[in-house]
Amino acid sequence: FIASQGALIDAGLLEKAESWLREASTVIWLADSQDTVAAIAIGDSIKVNAKETISRLKAIGITPYMLTGDNAITARSIAKQAGIDVVRADVMPAGKADYIESLQASGKKVAMVGDGINDSAALAKADVSIAMSSGSDIAMDVANMTIISSDLAKIPVALRISRQTVRTIRQNLFWAFIYNLIGIPLAAGILYPINGFLLNPMIAGAAMGLSSVSVVANSLLLKIRS
């Protein structure tokens, strides 16, 4: 771009910039109307537990994707360090949302993790959106869930707790209905024509109480499992 504007680029500086790009740095050029004045390299480093977090997500059946506005060289380098196989670089904010929509169209359920304003559209589009508390307010406003730290390791933990919660809700519905499904026909005398059995009201009351105890106890187990 700078060359197209008529500014000259020093060969030594260009070589240095290319080496920075190979190291996954983003290069910012400074130039006047005639010459390139300087080049600045800005590098990203992955968090200490990023690779471990990606491995844990893969272990529970989640395929990580990386969507970034950075250049392809930088994106591939960071993704390789983190253990992410699918990378989309040079993606604008609207492009992130479009890519998520394409994944959803193919039948996938998509969870988006983001912390910036540029991620807000993608967070809104995802089936599950997760923001980091260290990020922008708009990302947290849009997200379904906010991790109250910048610790990436909390993401698989949050997903595990969410799955356990949904499983517990389903189990509680079972325990809430099973007593009634069995008890109501018995109380109505469904077995009386066959063997003369009638349900004692005391047993019916005890079963109703046991139903509530089962639901509460199963809910308390969630804390132990988590």
mmCIF file with all atom_site columns, C-alpha atoms in Angstrom:
data_model
loop_
_atom_site.group_PDB
_atom_site.id
_atom_site.type_symbol
_atom_site.label_atom_id
_atom_site.label_alt_id
_atom_site.label_comp_id
_atom_site.label_asym_id
_atom_site.label_entity_id
_atom_site.label_seq_id
_atom_site.pdbx_PDB_ins_code
_atom_site.Cartn_x
_atom_site.Cartn_y
_atom_site.Cartn_z
_atom_site.occupancy
_atom_site.B_iso_or_equiv
_atom_site.pdbx_formal_charge
_atom_site.auth_seq_id
_atom_site.auth_comp_id
_atom_site.auth_asym_id
_atom_site.auth_atom_id
_atom_site.pdbx_PDB_model_num
ATOM 1   C CA . PHE A 1 1   ? 0.000   0.000   0.000  1.00 0.00 ? 1   PHE A CA 1
ATOM 2   C CA . ILE A 1 2   ? 2.770   2.435   0.922  1.00 0.00 ? 2   ILE A CA 1
ATOM 3   C CA . ALA A 1 3   ? 4.613   1.734   -2.318 1.00 0.00 ? 3   ALA A CA 1
ATOM 4   C CA . SER A 1 4   ? 1.424   2.355   -4.276 1.00 0.00 ? 4   SER A CA 1
ATOM 5   C CA . GLN A 1 5   ? 1.264   5.825   -2.740 1.00 0.00 ? 5   GLN A CA 1
ATOM 6   C CA . GLY A 1 6   ? 4.696   6.675   -4.128 1.00 0.00 ? 6   GLY A CA 1
ATOM 7   C CA . ALA A 1 7   ? 6.754   6.308   -0.948 1.00 0.00 ? 7   ALA A CA 1
ATOM 8   C CA . LEU A 1 8   ? 10.072  4.471   -1.227 1.00 0.00 ? 8   LEU A CA 1
ATOM 9   C CA . ILE A 1 9   ? 10.778  1.527   1.059  1.00 0.00 ? 9   ILE A CA 1
ATOM 10  C CA . ASP A 1 10  ? 14.334  0.857   2.165  1.00 0.00 ? 10  ASP A CA 1
ATOM 11  C CA . ALA A 1 11  ? 15.407  -2.674  1.234  1.00 0.00 ? 11  ALA A CA 1
ATOM 12  C CA . GLY A 1 12  ? 16.968  -3.317  4.639  1.00 0.00 ? 12  GLY A CA 1
ATOM 13  C CA . LEU A 1 13  ? 13.850  -2.132  6.438  1.00 0.00 ? 13  LEU A CA 1
ATOM 14  C CA . LEU A 1 14  ? 11.662  -4.262  4.181  1.00 0.00 ? 14  LEU A CA 1
ATOM 15  C CA . GLU A 1 15  ? 13.768  -7.333  4.949  1.00 0.00 ? 15  GLU A CA 1
ATOM 16  C CA . LYS A 1 16  ? 13.497  -6.624  8.659  1.00 0.00 ? 16  LYS A CA 1
ATOM 17  C CA . ALA A 1 17  ? 9.738   -6.190  8.396  1.00 0.00 ? 17  ALA A CA 1
ATOM 18  C CA . GLU A 1 18  ? 9.414   -9.511  6.593  1.00 0.00 ? 18  GLU A CA 1
ATOM 19  C CA . SER A 1 19  ? 11.353  -11.234 9.375  1.00 0.00 ? 19  SER A CA 1
ATOM 20  C CA . TRP A 1 20  ? 8.968   -9.692  11.919 1.00 0.00 ? 20  TRP A CA 1
ATOM 21  C CA . LEU A 1 21  ? 6.014   -11.015 9.941  1.00 0.00 ? 21  LEU A CA 1
ATOM 22  C CA . ARG A 1 22  ? 7.512   -14.509 9.983  1.00 0.00 ? 22  ARG A CA 1
ATOM 23  C CA . GLU A 1 23  ? 7.707   -14.202 13.772 1.00 0.00 ? 23  GLU A CA 1
ATOM 24  C CA . ALA A 1 24  ? 3.945   -13.527 13.888 1.00 0.00 ? 24  ALA A CA 1
ATOM 25  C CA . SER A 1 25  ? 4.265   -9.795  14.508 1.00 0.00 ? 25  SER A CA 1
ATOM 26  C CA . THR A 1 26  ? 2.066   -7.134  12.942 1.00 0.00 ? 26  THR A CA 1
ATOM 27  C CA . VAL A 1 27  ? 4.064   -4.441  11.152 1.00 0.00 ? 27  VAL A CA 1
ATOM 28  C CA . ILE A 1 28  ? 2.967   -0.808  11.164 1.00 0.00 ? 28  ILE A CA 1
ATOM 29  C CA . TRP A 1 29  ? 4.594   1.444   8.573  1.00 0.00 ? 29  TRP A CA 1
ATOM 30  C CA . LEU A 1 30  ? 5.236   5.154   9.023  1.00 0.00 ? 30  LEU A CA 1
ATOM 31  C CA . ALA A 1 31  ? 5.890   7.205   5.903  1.00 0.00 ? 31  ALA A CA 1
ATOM 32  C CA . ASP A 1 32  ? 5.747   10.694  4.504  1.00 0.00 ? 32  ASP A CA 1
ATOM 33  C CA . SER A 1 33  ? 4.957   11.609  0.916  1.00 0.00 ? 33  SER A CA 1
ATOM 34  C CA . GLN A 1 34  ? 8.321   10.368  -0.373 1.00 0.00 ? 34  GLN A CA 1
ATOM 35  C CA . ASP A 1 35  ? 10.002  7.881   1.940  1.00 0.00 ? 35  ASP A CA 1
ATOM 36  C CA . THR A 1 36  ? 9.276   5.247   4.523  1.00 0.00 ? 36  THR A CA 1
ATOM 37  C CA . VAL A 1 37  ? 10.250  6.755   7.852  1.00 0.00 ? 37  VAL A CA 1
ATOM 38  C CA . ALA A 1 38  ? 9.976   3.752   10.154 1.00 0.00 ? 38  ALA A CA 1
ATOM 39  C CA . ALA A 1 39  ? 8.386   0.386   10.782 1.00 0.00 ? 39  ALA A CA 1
ATOM 40  C CA . ILE A 1 40  ? 7.031   -0.783  14.108 1.00 0.00 ? 40  ILE A CA 1
ATOM 41  C CA . ALA A 1 41  ? 6.439   -4.425  15.024 1.00 0.00 ? 41  ALA A CA 1
ATOM 42  C CA . ILE A 1 42  ? 3.654   -5.350  17.422 1.00 0.00 ? 42  ILE A CA 1
ATOM 43  C CA . GLY A 1 43  ? 3.652   -8.941  18.559 1.00 0.00 ? 43  GLY A CA 1
ATOM 44  C CA . ASP A 1 44  ? 1.022   -11.095 20.229 1.00 0.00 ? 44  ASP A CA 1
ATOM 45  C CA . SER A 1 45  ? 1.787   -13.857 22.685 1.00 0.00 ? 45  SER A CA 1
ATOM 46  C CA . ILE A 1 46  ? -0.622  -16.560 23.763 1.00 0.00 ? 46  ILE A CA 1
ATOM 47  C CA . LYS A 1 47  ? -1.650  -16.895 27.382 1.00 0.00 ? 47  LYS A CA 1
ATOM 48  C CA . VAL A 1 48  ? 0.222   -19.418 29.475 1.00 0.00 ? 48  VAL A CA 1
ATOM 49  C CA . ASN A 1 49  ? -2.710  -21.841 29.699 1.00 0.00 ? 49  ASN A CA 1
ATOM 50  C CA . ALA A 1 50  ? -4.092  -21.300 26.189 1.00 0.00 ? 50  ALA A CA 1
ATOM 51  C CA . LYS A 1 51  ? -2.716  -24.540 24.750 1.00 0.00 ? 51  LYS A CA 1
ATOM 52  C CA . GLU A 1 52  ? -3.971  -26.546 27.732 1.00 0.00 ? 52  GLU A CA 1
ATOM 53  C CA . THR A 1 53  ? -7.412  -24.960 27.399 1.00 0.00 ? 53  THR A CA 1
ATOM 54  C CA . ILE A 1 54  ? -7.625  -25.855 23.703 1.00 0.00 ? 54  ILE A CA 1
ATOM 55  C CA . SER A 1 55  ? -6.620  -29.443 24.504 1.00 0.00 ? 55  SER A CA 1
ATOM 56  C CA . ARG A 1 56  ? -9.343  -29.695 27.153 1.00 0.00 ? 56  ARG A CA 1
ATOM 57  C CA . LEU A 1 57  ? -11.948 -28.349 24.735 1.00 0.00 ? 57  LEU A CA 1
ATOM 58  C CA . LYS A 1 58  ? -10.926 -30.922 22.138 1.00 0.00 ? 58  LYS A CA 1
ATOM 59  C CA . ALA A 1 59  ? -11.119 -33.643 24.792 1.00 0.00 ? 59  ALA A CA 1
ATOM 60  C CA . ILE A 1 60  ? -14.818 -32.907 25.392 1.00 0.00 ? 60  ILE A CA 1
ATOM 61  C CA . GLY A 1 61  ? -15.628 -32.990 21.692 1.00 0.00 ? 61  GLY A CA 1
ATOM 62  C CA . ILE A 1 62  ? -15.379 -29.301 20.805 1.00 0.00 ? 62  ILE A CA 1
ATOM 63  C CA . THR A 1 63  ? -13.562 -28.216 17.631 1.00 0.00 ? 63  THR A CA 1
ATOM 64  C CA . PRO A 1 64  ? -11.816 -24.847 18.167 1.00 0.00 ? 64  PRO A CA 1
ATOM 65  C CA . TYR A 1 65  ? -11.802 -22.244 15.390 1.00 0.00 ? 65  TYR A CA 1
ATOM 66  C CA . MET A 1 66  ? -9.775  -19.041 15.304 1.00 0.00 ? 66  MET A CA 1
ATOM 67  C CA . LEU A 1 67  ? -11.295 -15.941 13.677 1.00 0.00 ? 67  LEU A CA 1
ATOM 68  C CA . THR A 1 68  ? -9.059  -12.889 13.673 1.00 0.00 ? 68  THR A CA 1
ATOM 69  C CA . GLY A 1 69  ? -8.496  -9.626  11.889 1.00 0.00 ? 69  GLY A CA 1
ATOM 70  C CA . ASP A 1 70  ? -4.733  -10.186 11.984 1.00 0.00 ? 70  ASP A CA 1
ATOM 71  C CA . ASN A 1 71  ? -2.803  -11.155 8.873  1.00 0.00 ? 71  ASN A CA 1
ATOM 72  C CA . ALA A 1 72  ? -2.580  -14.804 7.866  1.00 0.00 ? 72  ALA A CA 1
ATOM 73  C CA . ILE A 1 73  ? 1.064   -15.274 8.881  1.00 0.00 ? 73  ILE A CA 1
ATOM 74  C CA . THR A 1 74  ? 0.449   -13.952 12.393 1.00 0.00 ? 74  THR A CA 1
ATOM 75  C CA . ALA A 1 75  ? -2.785  -15.900 12.746 1.00 0.00 ? 75  ALA A CA 1
ATOM 76  C CA . ARG A 1 76  ? -1.269  -19.220 11.664 1.00 0.00 ? 76  ARG A CA 1
ATOM 77  C CA . SER A 1 77  ? 1.687   -18.774 14.006 1.00 0.00 ? 77  SER A CA 1
ATOM 78  C CA . ILE A 1 78  ? -0.501  -18.036 17.034 1.00 0.00 ? 78  ILE A CA 1
ATOM 79  C CA . ALA A 1 79  ? -2.910  -20.845 16.131 1.00 0.00 ? 79  ALA A CA 1
ATOM 80  C CA . LYS A 1 80  ? -0.042  -23.314 15.857 1.00 0.00 ? 80  LYS A CA 1
ATOM 81  C CA . GLN A 1 81  ? 1.228   -22.343 19.303 1.00 0.00 ? 81  GLN A CA 1
ATOM 82  C CA . ALA A 1 82  ? -2.245  -22.765 20.793 1.00 0.00 ? 82  ALA A CA 1
ATOM 83  C CA . GLY A 1 83  ? -3.025  -26.017 18.975 1.00 0.00 ? 83  GLY A CA 1
ATOM 84  C CA . ILE A 1 84  ? -5.869  -24.636 16.844 1.00 0.00 ? 84  ILE A CA 1
ATOM 85  C CA . ASP A 1 85  ? -6.206  -26.339 13.458 1.00 0.00 ? 85  ASP A CA 1
ATOM 86  C CA . VAL A 1 86  ? -8.834  -24.168 11.728 1.00 0.00 ? 86  VAL A CA 1
ATOM 87  C CA . VAL A 1 87  ? -7.845  -20.521 11.199 1.00 0.00 ? 87  VAL A CA 1
ATOM 88  C CA . ARG A 1 88  ? -9.523  -17.641 9.377  1.00 0.00 ? 88  ARG A CA 1
ATOM 89  C CA . ALA A 1 89  ? -7.368  -14.510 9.145  1.00 0.00 ? 89  ALA A CA 1
ATOM 90  C CA . ASP A 1 90  ? -7.988  -10.972 7.860  1.00 0.00 ? 90  ASP A CA 1
ATOM 91  C CA . VAL A 1 91  ? -11.616 -11.287 8.971  1.00 0.00 ? 91  VAL A CA 1
ATOM 92  C CA . MET A 1 92  ? -13.635 -8.125  9.516  1.00 0.00 ? 92  MET A CA 1
ATOM 93  C CA . PRO A 1 93  ? -16.195 -7.978  12.387 1.00 0.00 ? 93  PRO A CA 1
ATOM 94  C CA . ALA A 1 94  ? -19.108 -8.653  10.029 1.00 0.00 ? 94  ALA A CA 1
ATOM 95  C CA . GLY A 1 95  ? -17.123 -11.492 8.475  1.00 0.00 ? 95  GLY A CA 1
ATOM 96  C CA . LYS A 1 96  ? -16.862 -13.233 11.842 1.00 0.00 ? 96  LYS A CA 1
ATOM 97  C CA . ALA A 1 97  ? -20.642 -13.193 12.196 1.00 0.00 ? 97  ALA A CA 1
ATOM 98  C CA . ASP A 1 98  ? -21.050 -14.437 8.615  1.00 0.00 ? 98  ASP A CA 1
ATOM 99  C CA . TYR A 1 99  ? -18.632 -17.313 9.219  1.00 0.00 ? 99  TYR A CA 1
ATOM 100 C CA . ILE A 1 100 ? -20.509 -18.340 12.356 1.00 0.00 ? 100 ILE A CA 1
ATOM 101 C CA . GLU A 1 101 ? -23.749 -18.246 10.382 1.00 0.00 ? 101 GLU A CA 1
ATOM 102 C CA . SER A 1 102 ? -22.204 -20.531 7.751  1.00 0.00 ? 102 SER A CA 1
ATOM 103 C CA . LEU A 1 103 ? -21.222 -23.034 10.454 1.00 0.00 ? 103 LEU A CA 1
ATOM 104 C CA . GLN A 1 104 ? -24.751 -22.940 11.843 1.00 0.00 ? 104 GLN A CA 1
ATOM 105 C CA . ALA A 1 105 ? -26.158 -23.495 8.356  1.00 0.00 ? 105 ALA A CA 1
ATOM 106 C CA . SER A 1 106 ? -24.103 -26.697 8.148  1.00 0.00 ? 106 SER A CA 1
ATOM 107 C CA . GLY A 1 107 ? -25.792 -27.984 11.305 1.00 0.00 ? 107 GLY A CA 1
ATOM 108 C CA . LYS A 1 108 ? -23.191 -27.049 13.899 1.00 0.00 ? 108 LYS A CA 1
ATOM 109 C CA . LYS A 1 109 ? -23.851 -25.473 17.284 1.00 0.00 ? 109 LYS A CA 1
ATOM 110 C CA . VAL A 1 110 ? -21.426 -22.594 17.725 1.00 0.00 ? 110 VAL A CA 1
ATOM 111 C CA . ALA A 1 111 ? -19.999 -21.073 20.902 1.00 0.00 ? 111 ALA A CA 1
ATOM 112 C CA . MET A 1 112 ? -18.119 -17.800 20.452 1.00 0.00 ? 112 MET A CA 1
ATOM 113 C CA . VAL A 1 113 ? -15.529 -16.469 22.898 1.00 0.00 ? 113 VAL A CA 1
ATOM 114 C CA . GLY A 1 114 ? -14.598 -12.805 22.513 1.00 0.00 ? 114 GLY A CA 1
ATOM 115 C CA . ASP A 1 115 ? -13.641 -9.747  24.504 1.00 0.00 ? 115 ASP A CA 1
ATOM 116 C CA . GLY A 1 116 ? -13.665 -6.801  22.112 1.00 0.00 ? 116 GLY A CA 1
ATOM 117 C CA . ILE A 1 117 ? -16.076 -4.505  20.321 1.00 0.00 ? 117 ILE A CA 1
ATOM 118 C CA . ASN A 1 118 ? -15.113 -6.211  17.062 1.00 0.00 ? 118 ASN A CA 1
ATOM 119 C CA . ASP A 1 119 ? -16.428 -9.499  18.473 1.00 0.00 ? 119 ASP A CA 1
ATOM 120 C CA . SER A 1 120 ? -19.867 -8.191  19.440 1.00 0.00 ? 120 SER A CA 1
ATOM 121 C CA . ALA A 1 121 ? -21.605 -9.075  16.156 1.00 0.00 ? 121 ALA A CA 1
ATOM 122 C CA . ALA A 1 122 ? -20.193 -12.600 16.228 1.00 0.00 ? 122 ALA A CA 1
ATOM 123 C CA . LEU A 1 123 ? -21.149 -12.998 19.897 1.00 0.00 ? 123 LEU A CA 1
ATOM 124 C CA . ALA A 1 124 ? -24.715 -11.977 19.077 1.00 0.00 ? 124 ALA A CA 1
ATOM 125 C CA . LYS A 1 125 ? -24.876 -14.489 16.212 1.00 0.00 ? 125 LYS A CA 1
ATOM 126 C CA . ALA A 1 126 ? -23.482 -17.500 18.105 1.00 0.00 ? 126 ALA A CA 1
ATOM 127 C CA . ASP A 1 127 ? -25.670 -20.108 19.808 1.00 0.00 ? 127 ASP A CA 1
ATOM 128 C CA . VAL A 1 128 ? -23.634 -19.635 22.991 1.00 0.00 ? 128 VAL A CA 1
ATOM 129 C CA . SER A 1 129 ? -21.637 -16.451 23.535 1.00 0.00 ? 129 SER A CA 1
ATOM 130 C CA . ILE A 1 130 ? -18.916 -16.127 26.161 1.00 0.00 ? 130 ILE A CA 1
ATOM 131 C CA . ALA A 1 131 ? -17.234 -12.839 27.071 1.00 0.00 ? 131 ALA A CA 1
ATOM 132 C CA . MET A 1 132 ? -14.215 -12.181 29.274 1.00 0.00 ? 132 MET A CA 1
ATOM 133 C CA . SER A 1 133 ? -14.619 -9.671  32.097 1.00 0.00 ? 133 SER A CA 1
ATOM 134 C CA . SER A 1 134 ? -11.343 -8.036  31.078 1.00 0.00 ? 134 SER A CA 1
ATOM 135 C CA . GLY A 1 135 ? -12.875 -7.109  27.705 1.00 0.00 ? 135 GLY A CA 1
ATOM 136 C CA . SER A 1 136 ? -15.232 -4.403  26.513 1.00 0.00 ? 136 SER A CA 1
ATOM 137 C CA . ASP A 1 137 ? -18.603 -3.668  28.101 1.00 0.00 ? 137 ASP A CA 1
ATOM 138 C CA . ILE A 1 138 ? -20.457 -4.182  24.821 1.00 0.00 ? 138 ILE A CA 1
ATOM 139 C CA . ALA A 1 139 ? -19.078 -7.721  24.513 1.00 0.00 ? 139 ALA A CA 1
ATOM 140 C CA . MET A 1 140 ? -20.291 -8.532  28.032 1.00 0.00 ? 140 MET A CA 1
ATOM 141 C CA . ASP A 1 141 ? -23.701 -6.986  27.315 1.00 0.00 ? 141 ASP A CA 1
ATOM 142 C CA . VAL A 1 142 ? -24.169 -9.174  24.240 1.00 0.00 ? 142 VAL A CA 1
ATOM 143 C CA . ALA A 1 143 ? -22.775 -12.409 25.700 1.00 0.00 ? 143 ALA A CA 1
ATOM 144 C CA . ASN A 1 144 ? -24.843 -15.124 27.370 1.00 0.00 ? 144 ASN A CA 1
ATOM 145 C CA . MET A 1 145 ? -22.037 -15.780 29.825 1.00 0.00 ? 145 MET A CA 1
ATOM 146 C CA . THR A 1 146 ? -19.117 -13.751 31.214 1.00 0.00 ? 146 THR A CA 1
ATOM 147 C CA . ILE A 1 147 ? -15.975 -15.337 32.637 1.00 0.00 ? 147 ILE A CA 1
ATOM 148 C CA . ILE A 1 148 ? -15.126 -13.249 35.721 1.00 0.00 ? 148 ILE A CA 1
ATOM 149 C CA . SER A 1 149 ? -11.389 -13.327 35.034 1.00 0.00 ? 149 SER A CA 1
ATOM 150 C CA . SER A 1 150 ? -9.036  -13.464 32.090 1.00 0.00 ? 150 SER A CA 1
ATOM 151 C CA . ASP A 1 151 ? -8.284  -17.132 32.788 1.00 0.00 ? 151 ASP A CA 1
ATOM 152 C CA . LEU A 1 152 ? -9.004  -19.140 29.646 1.00 0.00 ? 152 LEU A CA 1
ATOM 153 C CA . ALA A 1 153 ? -9.037  -22.364 31.670 1.00 0.00 ? 153 ALA A CA 1
ATOM 154 C CA . LYS A 1 154 ? -12.401 -21.276 33.080 1.00 0.00 ? 154 LYS A CA 1
ATOM 155 C CA . ILE A 1 155 ? -14.036 -21.731 29.652 1.00 0.00 ? 155 ILE A CA 1
ATOM 156 C CA . PRO A 1 156 ? -14.101 -25.568 29.601 1.00 0.00 ? 156 PRO A CA 1
ATOM 157 C CA . VAL A 1 157 ? -15.061 -25.491 33.291 1.00 0.00 ? 157 VAL A CA 1
ATOM 158 C CA . ALA A 1 158 ? -18.024 -23.213 32.524 1.00 0.00 ? 158 ALA A CA 1
ATOM 159 C CA . LEU A 1 159 ? -19.124 -25.453 29.652 1.00 0.00 ? 159 LEU A CA 1
ATOM 160 C CA . ARG A 1 160 ? -18.869 -28.549 31.848 1.00 0.00 ? 160 ARG A CA 1
ATOM 161 C CA . ILE A 1 161 ? -20.967 -26.943 34.603 1.00 0.00 ? 161 ILE A CA 1
ATOM 162 C CA . SER A 1 162 ? -23.527 -25.823 32.015 1.00 0.00 ? 162 SER A CA 1
ATOM 163 C CA . ARG A 1 163 ? -23.861 -29.351 30.662 1.00 0.00 ? 163 ARG A CA 1
ATOM 164 C CA . GLN A 1 164 ? -24.180 -30.765 34.172 1.00 0.00 ? 164 GLN A CA 1
ATOM 165 C CA . THR A 1 165 ? -26.862 -28.192 34.999 1.00 0.00 ? 165 THR A CA 1
ATOM 166 C CA . VAL A 1 166 ? -28.947 -29.120 31.953 1.00 0.00 ? 166 VAL A CA 1
ATOM 167 C CA . ARG A 1 167 ? -28.522 -32.812 32.792 1.00 0.00 ? 167 ARG A CA 1
ATOM 168 C CA . THR A 1 168 ? -29.652 -32.157 36.379 1.00 0.00 ? 168 THR A CA 1
ATOM 169 C CA . ILE A 1 169 ? -32.728 -30.253 35.189 1.00 0.00 ? 169 ILE A CA 1
ATOM 170 C CA . ARG A 1 170 ? -33.743 -33.202 33.015 1.00 0.00 ? 170 ARG A CA 1
ATOM 171 C CA . GLN A 1 171 ? -33.192 -35.630 35.887 1.00 0.00 ? 171 GLN A CA 1
ATOM 172 C CA . ASN A 1 172 ? -35.266 -33.443 38.206 1.00 0.00 ? 172 ASN A CA 1
ATOM 173 C CA . LEU A 1 173 ? -38.113 -33.387 35.701 1.00 0.00 ? 173 LEU A CA 1
ATOM 174 C CA . PHE A 1 174 ? -37.992 -37.185 35.665 1.00 0.00 ? 174 PHE A CA 1
ATOM 175 C CA . TRP A 1 175 ? -38.150 -37.442 39.460 1.00 0.00 ? 175 TRP A CA 1
ATOM 176 C CA . ALA A 1 176 ? -40.890 -34.807 39.637 1.00 0.00 ? 176 ALA A CA 1
ATOM 177 C CA . PHE A 1 177 ? -43.136 -36.669 37.184 1.00 0.00 ? 177 PHE A CA 1
ATOM 178 C CA . ILE A 1 178 ? -42.372 -40.345 37.815 1.00 0.00 ? 178 ILE A CA 1
ATOM 179 C CA . TYR A 1 179 ? -44.162 -40.453 41.189 1.00 0.00 ? 179 TYR A CA 1
ATOM 180 C CA . ASN A 1 180 ? -47.256 -38.835 39.709 1.00 0.00 ? 180 ASN A CA 1
ATOM 181 C CA . LEU A 1 181 ? -47.197 -41.023 36.621 1.00 0.00 ? 181 LEU A CA 1
ATOM 182 C CA . ILE A 1 182 ? -47.202 -44.101 38.837 1.00 0.00 ? 182 ILE A CA 1
ATOM 183 C CA . GLY A 1 183 ? -49.193 -42.799 41.789 1.00 0.00 ? 183 GLY A CA 1
ATOM 184 C CA . ILE A 1 184 ? -52.164 -41.151 40.068 1.00 0.00 ? 184 ILE A CA 1
ATOM 185 C CA . PRO A 1 185 ? -53.299 -44.293 38.182 1.00 0.00 ? 185 PRO A CA 1
ATOM 186 C CA . LEU A 1 186 ? -52.885 -46.331 41.378 1.00 0.00 ? 186 LEU A CA 1
ATOM 187 C CA . ALA A 1 187 ? -54.865 -43.771 43.377 1.00 0.00 ? 187 ALA A CA 1
ATOM 188 C CA . ALA A 1 188 ? -57.568 -43.861 40.691 1.00 0.00 ? 188 ALA A CA 1
ATOM 189 C CA . GLY A 1 189 ? -57.905 -47.611 41.289 1.00 0.00 ? 189 GLY A CA 1
ATOM 190 C CA . ILE A 1 190 ? -56.403 -48.958 38.078 1.00 0.00 ? 190 ILE A CA 1
ATOM 191 C CA . LEU A 1 191 ? -55.429 -52.189 39.871 1.00 0.00 ? 191 LEU A CA 1
ATOM 192 C CA . TYR A 1 192 ? -58.661 -52.566 41.872 1.00 0.00 ? 192 TYR A CA 1
ATOM 193 C CA . PRO A 1 193 ? -60.556 -54.583 39.225 1.00 0.00 ? 193 PRO A CA 1
ATOM 194 C CA . ILE A 1 194 ? -57.577 -56.926 38.948 1.00 0.00 ? 194 ILE A CA 1
ATOM 195 C CA . ASN A 1 195 ? -56.518 -57.587 42.535 1.00 0.00 ? 195 ASN A CA 1
ATOM 196 C CA . GLY A 1 196 ? -58.525 -55.199 44.693 1.00 0.00 ? 196 GLY A CA 1
ATOM 197 C CA . PHE A 1 197 ? -55.544 -52.944 45.417 1.00 0.00 ? 197 PHE A CA 1
ATOM 198 C CA . LEU A 1 198 ? -56.214 -49.355 46.496 1.00 0.00 ? 198 LEU A CA 1
ATOM 199 C CA . LEU A 1 199 ? -53.455 -46.859 47.235 1.00 0.00 ? 199 LEU A CA 1
ATOM 200 C CA . ASN A 1 200 ? -53.332 -45.793 50.860 1.00 0.00 ? 200 ASN A CA 1
ATOM 201 C CA . PRO A 1 201 ? -53.510 -41.960 51.142 1.00 0.00 ? 201 PRO A CA 1
ATOM 202 C CA . MET A 1 202 ? -50.573 -42.037 53.567 1.00 0.00 ? 202 MET A CA 1
ATOM 203 C CA . ILE A 1 203 ? -48.421 -43.749 50.953 1.00 0.00 ? 203 ILE A CA 1
ATOM 204 C CA . ALA A 1 204 ? -49.509 -41.179 48.364 1.00 0.00 ? 204 ALA A CA 1
ATOM 205 C CA . GLY A 1 205 ? -48.513 -38.326 50.692 1.00 0.00 ? 205 GLY A CA 1
ATOM 206 C CA . ALA A 1 206 ? -45.152 -39.941 51.438 1.00 0.00 ? 206 ALA A CA 1
ATOM 207 C CA . ALA A 1 207 ? -44.481 -40.441 47.727 1.00 0.00 ? 207 ALA A CA 1
ATOM 208 C CA . MET A 1 208 ? -45.240 -36.789 47.049 1.00 0.00 ? 208 MET A CA 1
ATOM 209 C CA . GLY A 1 209 ? -42.791 -35.722 49.742 1.00 0.00 ? 209 GLY A CA 1
ATOM 210 C CA . LEU A 1 210 ? -40.186 -38.153 48.449 1.00 0.00 ? 210 LEU A CA 1
ATOM 211 C CA . SER A 1 211 ? -40.539 -36.603 44.995 1.00 0.00 ? 211 SER A CA 1
ATOM 212 C CA . SER A 1 212 ? -39.620 -33.166 46.362 1.00 0.00 ? 212 SER A CA 1
ATOM 213 C CA . VAL A 1 213 ? -36.734 -34.578 48.409 1.00 0.00 ? 213 VAL A CA 1
ATOM 214 C CA . SER A 1 214 ? -35.359 -36.367 45.328 1.00 0.00 ? 214 SER A CA 1
ATOM 215 C CA . VAL A 1 215 ? -35.381 -33.146 43.294 1.00 0.00 ? 215 VAL A CA 1
ATOM 216 C CA . VAL A 1 216 ? -33.677 -31.107 46.027 1.00 0.00 ? 216 VAL A CA 1
ATOM 217 C CA . ALA A 1 217 ? -31.071 -33.797 46.744 1.00 0.00 ? 217 ALA A CA 1
ATOM 218 C CA . ASN A 1 218 ? -30.234 -34.206 43.065 1.00 0.00 ? 218 ASN A CA 1
ATOM 219 C CA . SER A 1 219 ? -29.821 -30.434 42.722 1.00 0.00 ? 219 SER A CA 1
ATOM 220 C CA . LEU A 1 220 ? -27.456 -30.335 45.701 1.00 0.00 ? 220 LEU A CA 1
ATOM 221 C CA . LEU A 1 221 ? -25.350 -33.047 44.073 1.00 0.00 ? 221 LEU A CA 1
ATOM 222 C CA . LEU A 1 222 ? -24.586 -30.582 41.268 1.00 0.00 ? 222 LEU A CA 1
ATOM 223 C CA . LYS A 1 223 ? -22.398 -28.608 43.670 1.00 0.00 ? 223 LYS A CA 1
ATOM 224 C CA . ILE A 1 224 ? -20.413 -31.740 44.510 1.00 0.00 ? 224 ILE A CA 1
ATOM 225 C CA . ARG A 1 225 ? -20.030 -32.746 40.863 1.00 0.00 ? 225 ARG A CA 1
ATOM 226 C CA . SER A 1 226 ? -18.863 -29.236 39.922 1.00 0.00 ? 226 SER A CA 1
#
